[in-house]
Structures are given as structure tokens and as C-alpha cells.
Amino acid sequence: MPVPVADDETNYLVGLDLRGRRVVVVGGGSVAQRRLGLLAASGADVHVVARAATPAVESMATKGRLSLDVRDYRDGDLEDAWYAMACTDEPETNAAIVAEAERRRIFCVRADSAREGSAVTPATARYDGLSVGVLAGGDHRRSAAVRTSIRDALAGAALSEVADDAAQKPTGVALVGGGPGDPDLITVRGRRLLARADVVVADHLAPQELLAELDPHVEVIDAAKLPYGRAMAQQVINDTLIDRAKAGKFVVRLKGGDPYVFGRGYEELEACTAAGIPVTVVPGITSAISVPAAAGVPLTHRGVTHEFVVVSGHVAPDHPDSLTDWSALAKLRGTLVLLMAVERIEKFADALTAGGRPVDTPVVVVQEGTLATQRVLRTDLGNVAARVREEGTRPPAIIVIGPVAGFGPEGR
């Protein structure tokens, strides 16, 4: 029989070094999703077993941040694990997972009934090298509120700004830019609003670690749009924002980068305002600028370039829906930043060289910029397509073309 967790007065808070150690998470829904980002960021060797997975969980598997077995849980799945989480929506399955963990002497979190597991996940936050964990006798709302107050106090915010005051409760929908991927790069205002959300509608490019900081009562809706994979239709996203807001919920639409840089954020604002829903827009740090910077590449530099242009690569140059004048771009001497362009890089490189851009123009490709998994590929315009294929570069990636792409963290 599992040994139930008594209360937080008897719980022993400890920091686990999970780097390279096997962690098994059973379940691939929103409950698991909000924990997986932080586990992957800790360096754990994360294995997910699930009958079905959200697009965001699938995306994490595609990026190599975890492994995913799409099947039912089987006794024996916890073999060689150091830590386990039972995150299914089936109490019987969760109980079986905890029972196996007990037999194997593996600490296990049971998401649907914390006291029936052998470990409890505290409300956590990270700030400037500190990790904060709060337990509050099973009162998850209280532990989350205290955690948020501590984090904001460390950041210099007044505690009164995060007090649980109904009169100050935000309303409607907030379009929040989550930044390029590193959870520390979301804005202070974005993080405060996220901490007060009743519902979070999250893209797969939004910092997944931030979901682990949410109060357990918060509804997390996966609105991922995977490249050439599953995607929630934009109209469904719009309807979800409106429906939840009309039900009196404060909804945060958490997006990667900035909501208005190829993020369809303005479409969501139009839909909400047409339905009478107030909208707050919180700009985010766009990956077009921050990811090159993280790789040591400035988009502008005195005496080298006087302009930079950001272009969406979601359609090829010869596609009838393309609105981009590639021949004009080829004639520019400054910096060209391509987003969503990895899959069609051959066509973009050909269009630019055909328009007169020299084949020896420096190019840098940054995959998963600002994350621990960041990869940087340096080449030139004539070879970029072949190098991208050789290196197996995959989305999300930013491509920078121009003289500054030859710069690096240590200078020219």
C-alpha cells in the first residue's frame, strides 16, 4: 500500500538533482504538460507514457526534450526511474503507478490526489539563481499566492500589487508575449498577469516552464500549432477566449515572442473586441531580435548596416499567397531576418542569390534560441540550404542573413 503524504508540516522539502536521471511521467494531457517544461529544463531524462498527448507535449518530444511512448501505462514502466509522476485522468491508473513506485522505492507525485502519493510538488519559482518552493498544507491556491508574492518581492514589486483582491482582479483577455523561450525573458507585467489567470491558452512556442508556476485550479488549454502537424484552428482559439471571458474568467493568451510579430494576435484582439471583451496587450520580446542577440549577433552595427528587415517564411517566394518582394530584398545591403523559414530555405536562398545577393553573404541559423538546447550554425548564403539539411536543423529557428551574421559573441 502507498504511504500517504500526511501534511506539509511533515513534508521534507528537498532539491533533487535530476540531470541525466530517468524521470517517468504517465499522462500527456494538460496536467502533465504544465510540469514537463520544468522537468526538461532541469536536465532530467524525461520519458512520457500516454494514451494521447497534447500538441505541445508532442512538440517537446519532436525537439528531443523528452521521449514519448503513445500507449497505455504498463506495470514495469518505472524501472530504473529516479522520480515519477502519475498525471492521468484515471484514478485507478494513477493508483497503480503509485503502487509500482512504492514497490521500487521511487518517490512519486500523484496529480489527482497529492496525499496518496509519496511526494508533493510545491509551488515553485526561480529568480536570479534562487529556487523557491512553497507548501501550504494542501491549500494549493495559498501556496501559489505566497510563491508569487515572494517572487515579485524579490523582483522589487510591491506585495500589494499581487494581493488577492477581487476589486483589482483583471478582467477579459490579456494577450501576453512570452518572449523567445527562456522563461526569465517574459516581461514583469506578463508574468504578473499570468499569475492571476483563471484560464491560460498557450502556444507551444510559449515558455512551457511558466505553466509549472500556475495555481493548480488554473485551466490550461493547449493551442499549439505544430509545423506540419496538429493545430488548433484560429477560429476555435478565438471562440475559446471569448467563451471563457464571458463566463467571468480572466483569460491569458500566452504566446511565444511578441503577439503582434507573426503571432496573429491582432486577429484575436479583433474577435474579442467584436464580442465586447476587453483586451490587454502585453508586448513580448520578439525572437527576431532576441535570438540573434543570444547568439552574439547584433542586427545593426555602426558603419555596417543601417536597416534590418524581418520576413515570414511560411510561404515560398513563388507561392501565390506571398506578399514579399524578394527581388527588392535581394538588393538591400542590410540585415535580413527570416522566421519560419527552415523548411523552405533552399527557395529563399535561391531567390536572394538570383536577385543579386552575393553567395558569400554570411548567414547564421539559431535553433531554439535562448534555451539550454540552443544550436548555432554559421555558413554563407550559397551553402546554407545544404548545411541546414546536414545538421538536421529544425524549427523553431531564426535565420539571419547579412554582414552582421559574421559577428560572434567575442566580436568580429
XYZ file of C-alpha atoms in Angstrom:
412
model
C 0.000 0.000 0.000
C 1.238 3.522 -0.771
C 2.320 5.580 2.187
C 0.130 8.719 2.076
C 1.638 12.126 2.497
C 0.468 13.402 5.864
C 0.550 17.184 5.772
C 3.021 19.862 4.881
C 4.295 20.065 8.446
C 5.798 16.599 7.990
C 6.888 17.024 4.351
C 10.603 17.362 3.849
C 11.432 19.951 1.191
C 14.455 18.951 -0.853
C 16.076 19.946 -4.135
C 16.571 16.993 -6.495
C 19.419 16.912 -8.980
C 17.670 15.145 -11.862
C 20.287 15.850 -14.526
C 20.616 12.777 -16.725
C 18.396 10.737 -14.413
C 15.322 8.921 -15.683
C 12.005 10.531 -14.767
C 8.775 8.860 -15.879
C 5.606 10.875 -16.356
C 2.445 8.916 -17.113
C -0.128 11.053 -18.889
C 0.229 13.512 -21.751
C -2.605 15.956 -21.162
C -2.616 19.484 -19.789
C -1.849 18.293 -16.230
C 1.372 16.674 -17.422
C 2.149 19.466 -19.865
C 2.393 22.108 -17.165
C 5.032 20.034 -15.342
C 7.102 18.811 -18.283
C 8.715 22.112 -19.205
C 10.331 22.495 -15.807
C 11.399 18.854 -15.700
C 13.047 19.124 -19.114
C 14.723 22.385 -18.124
C 16.196 20.641 -15.062
C 18.124 18.308 -17.355
C 16.123 15.218 -16.431
C 15.931 12.283 -18.843
C 12.151 12.570 -19.182
C 10.062 9.691 -20.517
C 6.332 10.210 -21.074
C 3.889 7.337 -21.393
C 0.450 8.418 -22.526
C -2.519 7.145 -24.474
C -2.710 10.570 -26.111
C -0.625 13.738 -25.864
C -1.295 17.424 -26.374
C 0.385 19.065 -29.373
C 2.740 20.902 -27.007
C 3.898 17.608 -25.489
C 4.353 16.194 -28.993
C 6.404 19.255 -29.871
C 8.685 18.749 -26.867
C 9.252 15.157 -27.996
C 9.990 16.273 -31.557
C 12.558 18.734 -30.242
C 14.252 15.963 -28.280
C 13.420 17.460 -24.885
C 11.714 14.203 -23.835
C 10.745 10.786 -25.199
C 7.094 9.901 -25.785
C 5.505 6.442 -25.894
C 1.904 6.679 -27.101
C 0.318 3.727 -25.338
C -1.310 2.664 -22.077
C 0.709 2.537 -18.863
C 2.082 -0.918 -18.047
C 3.478 -2.208 -14.763
C 7.249 -2.054 -15.193
C 7.323 1.373 -16.839
C 9.016 2.828 -13.757
C 12.025 0.524 -13.980
C 15.287 2.454 -13.442
C 13.384 5.684 -12.717
C 14.526 8.072 -10.005
C 11.272 10.012 -9.871
C 7.763 9.538 -11.228
C 4.557 11.453 -11.791
C 1.079 9.994 -12.195
C -0.799 12.547 -14.294
C -3.595 10.607 -15.972
C -7.305 11.371 -15.568
C -7.958 7.797 -14.390
C -7.747 7.327 -10.579
C -7.239 3.566 -10.925
C -4.268 4.037 -13.244
C -2.737 6.694 -11.009
C -3.126 4.390 -8.008
C -1.359 1.584 -9.899
C 1.520 3.907 -10.783
C 1.933 4.960 -7.151
C 1.823 1.300 -6.082
C 4.593 0.382 -8.524
C 6.633 3.347 -7.330
C 6.279 2.174 -3.731
C 7.493 -1.310 -4.617
C 10.505 0.158 -6.423
C 11.176 2.782 -3.719
C 10.718 5.637 -6.171
C 9.195 8.891 -4.989
C 6.009 9.544 -6.934
C 3.677 12.531 -7.304
C 0.014 11.720 -7.808
C -1.505 14.728 -9.535
C -5.170 13.948 -8.868
C -4.732 13.172 -5.161
C -1.495 14.527 -3.740
C -1.897 12.898 -0.328
C -1.963 9.438 -1.883
C 1.446 9.844 -3.471
C 4.828 9.728 -1.768
C 5.872 13.213 -2.900
C 4.201 16.594 -3.317
C 5.090 19.192 -5.916
C 5.421 22.603 -4.221
C 4.505 25.887 -5.833
C 7.850 26.946 -7.277
C 9.555 29.985 -8.716
C 13.037 30.874 -9.867
C 14.678 34.244 -9.607
C 18.289 35.289 -10.080
C 19.754 31.898 -9.235
C 17.303 31.215 -6.405
C 14.731 28.417 -6.352
C 11.710 28.962 -4.101
C 9.303 26.196 -3.082
C 6.160 26.696 -1.003
C 3.893 24.084 0.595
C 0.737 25.139 2.419
C -0.917 22.082 3.922
C -2.549 21.116 0.644
C -4.025 24.586 0.057
C -2.686 24.981 -3.480
C -4.127 28.448 -4.000
C -2.441 29.729 -0.878
C 0.923 28.180 -1.727
C 0.741 29.617 -5.258
C -0.202 33.077 -3.971
C 2.610 33.094 -1.423
C 5.073 31.849 -4.037
C 4.036 34.635 -6.414
C 4.356 37.264 -3.696
C 7.843 36.042 -2.814
C 8.933 36.024 -6.451
C 7.585 39.508 -7.093
C 9.072 40.795 -3.857
C 12.465 39.502 -4.986
C 11.930 41.326 -8.261
C 11.217 44.536 -6.374
C 7.441 44.557 -6.845
C 5.104 45.722 -4.105
C 3.233 42.858 -2.497
C 0.027 44.855 -2.670
C 0.127 44.574 -6.463
C -0.283 40.801 -6.284
C -2.703 40.667 -3.352
C -5.749 38.519 -3.931
C -8.137 41.475 -4.062
C -11.315 40.953 -6.066
C -11.518 44.692 -6.796
C -8.148 44.511 -8.506
C -8.833 41.268 -10.341
C -8.066 41.651 -14.060
C -10.930 41.009 -16.448
C -11.337 39.961 -20.045
C -8.413 38.682 -22.092
C -4.714 39.520 -21.924
C -2.582 38.853 -24.999
C 0.796 38.181 -23.394
C 4.030 37.820 -25.308
C 6.077 35.150 -23.576
C 9.375 36.019 -25.232
C 11.734 33.787 -27.221
C 11.699 30.745 -24.945
C 13.727 31.371 -21.790
C 11.073 31.849 -19.063
C 13.137 34.640 -17.480
C 12.627 36.734 -20.630
C 8.891 37.253 -20.210
C 8.099 40.807 -19.083
C 7.357 41.556 -15.426
C 3.807 42.606 -16.324
C 3.255 39.471 -18.383
C 4.341 37.276 -15.502
C 2.101 39.120 -13.029
C -0.957 38.716 -15.249
C -0.123 35.069 -15.850
C -0.041 34.523 -12.076
C -3.585 35.890 -11.817
C -5.144 33.973 -14.706
C -8.119 31.659 -14.382
C -7.509 30.252 -17.857
C -4.285 30.117 -19.890
C -4.472 29.434 -23.625
C -0.871 28.625 -24.513
C 1.083 28.228 -27.748
C 3.753 25.531 -27.967
C 6.399 28.243 -28.509
C 5.439 29.969 -25.253
C 7.846 29.161 -22.367
C 6.472 25.855 -21.093
C 8.283 26.197 -17.748
C 5.925 29.046 -16.865
C 2.998 26.623 -16.786
C 4.573 24.908 -13.764
C 4.147 28.142 -11.798
C 0.381 28.282 -12.266
C -2.072 27.710 -9.455
C -3.470 24.153 -9.784
C -7.005 25.480 -10.299
C -5.968 27.302 -13.497
C -7.330 25.747 -16.677
C -4.560 25.265 -19.244
C -5.676 24.968 -22.870
C -3.132 23.823 -25.443
C -3.452 25.987 -28.554
C -0.300 24.666 -30.205
C 0.144 24.972 -33.953
C 2.822 22.467 -34.816
C 4.718 22.893 -38.111
C 3.067 20.417 -40.497
C 1.336 18.788 -37.529
C -1.687 19.130 -35.321
C -3.044 22.614 -34.818
C -5.943 24.295 -33.079
C -7.867 26.306 -35.679
C -7.677 30.063 -35.180
C -11.461 30.358 -35.015
C -11.536 27.771 -32.229
C -8.894 29.763 -30.336
C -10.917 32.959 -30.760
C -14.108 31.235 -29.598
C -12.331 29.764 -26.580
C -11.020 33.154 -25.476
C -14.474 34.691 -25.817
C -16.377 31.847 -24.148
C -14.116 31.722 -21.100
C -14.072 35.505 -20.722
C -17.871 35.691 -20.984
C -18.043 33.097 -18.219
C -16.290 35.623 -15.940
C -12.830 34.095 -16.210
C -9.670 36.139 -16.611
C -8.002 34.636 -19.672
C -4.325 34.912 -20.579
C -3.444 34.095 -24.172
C 0.222 33.136 -23.736
C 2.138 33.373 -26.989
C 5.763 32.967 -27.958
C 7.719 36.109 -28.821
C 5.531 39.161 -29.319
C 1.778 38.790 -30.002
C 1.931 41.163 -32.967
C 5.007 39.782 -34.768
C 3.638 36.992 -36.971
C 1.610 35.845 -33.990
C -1.945 36.549 -35.215
C -2.500 38.466 -32.006
C -4.390 41.277 -33.716
C -6.881 38.769 -35.136
C -7.578 37.628 -31.592
C -7.980 41.218 -30.403
C -10.452 41.929 -33.224
C -12.500 38.835 -32.364
C -12.602 39.666 -28.653
C -13.438 43.347 -29.055
C -16.201 42.487 -31.551
C -17.676 40.264 -28.823
C -17.429 43.057 -26.254
C -14.495 41.505 -24.381
C -11.866 43.943 -23.053
C -8.344 43.094 -24.176
C -4.990 43.953 -22.602
C -1.940 43.645 -24.841
C 1.383 42.901 -23.166
C 4.221 43.145 -25.704
C 6.847 40.431 -25.624
C 10.478 40.220 -26.668
C 10.332 39.081 -30.276
C 12.563 36.206 -31.277
C 13.523 38.116 -34.435
C 15.748 40.390 -32.334
C 16.449 38.446 -29.136
C 17.508 35.108 -30.625
C 20.268 36.595 -32.809
C 21.405 38.621 -29.780
C 21.590 35.428 -27.705
C 23.920 34.021 -30.375
C 26.097 37.133 -30.255
C 24.738 38.670 -33.462
C 23.605 42.330 -33.483
C 21.062 43.074 -36.204
C 22.578 46.534 -36.725
C 26.100 47.868 -36.278
C 27.540 51.307 -36.916
C 29.148 51.543 -40.298
C 27.950 48.076 -41.326
C 24.173 48.168 -41.696
C 21.511 50.847 -41.427
C 18.448 48.645 -41.634
C 17.063 45.219 -40.866
C 14.004 43.534 -42.321
C 12.007 40.732 -40.686
C 10.249 38.379 -43.103
C 7.881 35.475 -42.543
C 8.974 32.334 -44.340
C 5.689 30.460 -44.005
C 5.168 30.562 -47.794
C 7.726 30.134 -50.563
C 8.771 33.059 -52.840
C 6.854 31.577 -55.786
C 3.692 30.884 -53.787
C 0.618 32.859 -54.957
C -0.049 33.969 -51.372
C 3.419 35.503 -50.960
C 3.321 39.254 -50.286
C 7.111 39.676 -50.216
C 9.152 41.306 -52.986
C 12.182 39.025 -52.880
C 13.959 40.806 -55.715
C 13.812 44.043 -53.675
C 15.066 42.249 -50.552
C 17.986 40.852 -52.521
C 19.135 44.377 -53.376
C 19.278 45.535 -49.739
C 22.688 45.780 -48.103
C 21.479 45.417 -44.525
C 20.255 42.526 -42.381
C 17.514 40.089 -43.343
C 15.859 38.007 -40.592
C 13.764 35.022 -41.673
C 11.247 33.425 -39.329
C 9.562 30.064 -40.002
C 11.899 29.556 -42.960
C 13.871 26.367 -42.249
C 11.680 24.065 -44.340
C 11.951 26.310 -47.421
C 15.468 27.682 -47.002
C 16.553 26.416 -50.442
C 13.919 28.538 -52.161
C 14.700 31.645 -50.138
C 18.435 31.331 -50.750
C 17.858 30.809 -54.475
C 15.551 33.844 -54.692
C 18.070 36.081 -52.924
C 21.070 34.963 -54.987
C 19.027 35.249 -58.195
C 18.208 38.820 -57.189
C 21.872 39.716 -56.773
C 22.711 38.943 -53.147
C 26.285 37.555 -53.114
C 26.600 33.835 -52.406
C 29.300 34.532 -49.818
C 26.962 36.673 -47.693
C 27.309 35.462 -44.083
C 24.379 33.521 -42.634
C 23.714 32.348 -39.090
C 20.934 29.922 -38.172
C 19.927 29.734 -34.497
C 17.752 26.825 -33.397
C 15.845 27.009 -30.090
C 17.454 30.321 -29.234
C 17.817 31.400 -25.554
C 17.186 27.823 -24.345
C 19.757 25.411 -22.969
C 19.311 23.444 -26.210
C 20.302 26.411 -28.412
C 22.297 25.441 -31.519
C 24.111 27.902 -33.778
C 25.039 27.168 -37.396
C 27.327 29.603 -39.238
C 27.653 29.428 -43.003
C 27.020 31.568 -46.117
C 24.112 32.081 -48.489
C 25.447 29.707 -51.108
C 25.761 26.808 -48.657
C 23.069 27.459 -46.069
C 20.480 25.058 -47.514
C 22.909 22.138 -47.645
C 24.290 22.874 -44.168
C 20.808 23.094 -42.645
C 19.993 19.640 -44.038
C 23.344 18.169 -42.994
C 22.998 19.441 -39.431
C 19.353 18.420 -39.113
C 18.308 21.924 -38.131
C 14.604 22.051 -37.317
C 12.045 24.620 -36.163
C 11.924 26.820 -34.229
C 14.906 28.539 -35.795
C 15.848 32.082 -36.789
C 17.900 32.727 -39.934
C 19.982 35.919 -40.143
C 21.462 36.967 -43.487
C 23.886 39.849 -43.924
C 27.291 41.173 -42.840
C 26.395 41.085 -39.129
C 25.801 37.340 -39.361
C 29.567 37.040 -39.434
C 29.787 38.584 -35.978
C 30.007 36.452 -32.845
C 29.898 36.652 -29.035
C 33.582 37.641 -28.933
C 33.378 40.278 -31.628
C 34.348 40.234 -35.292
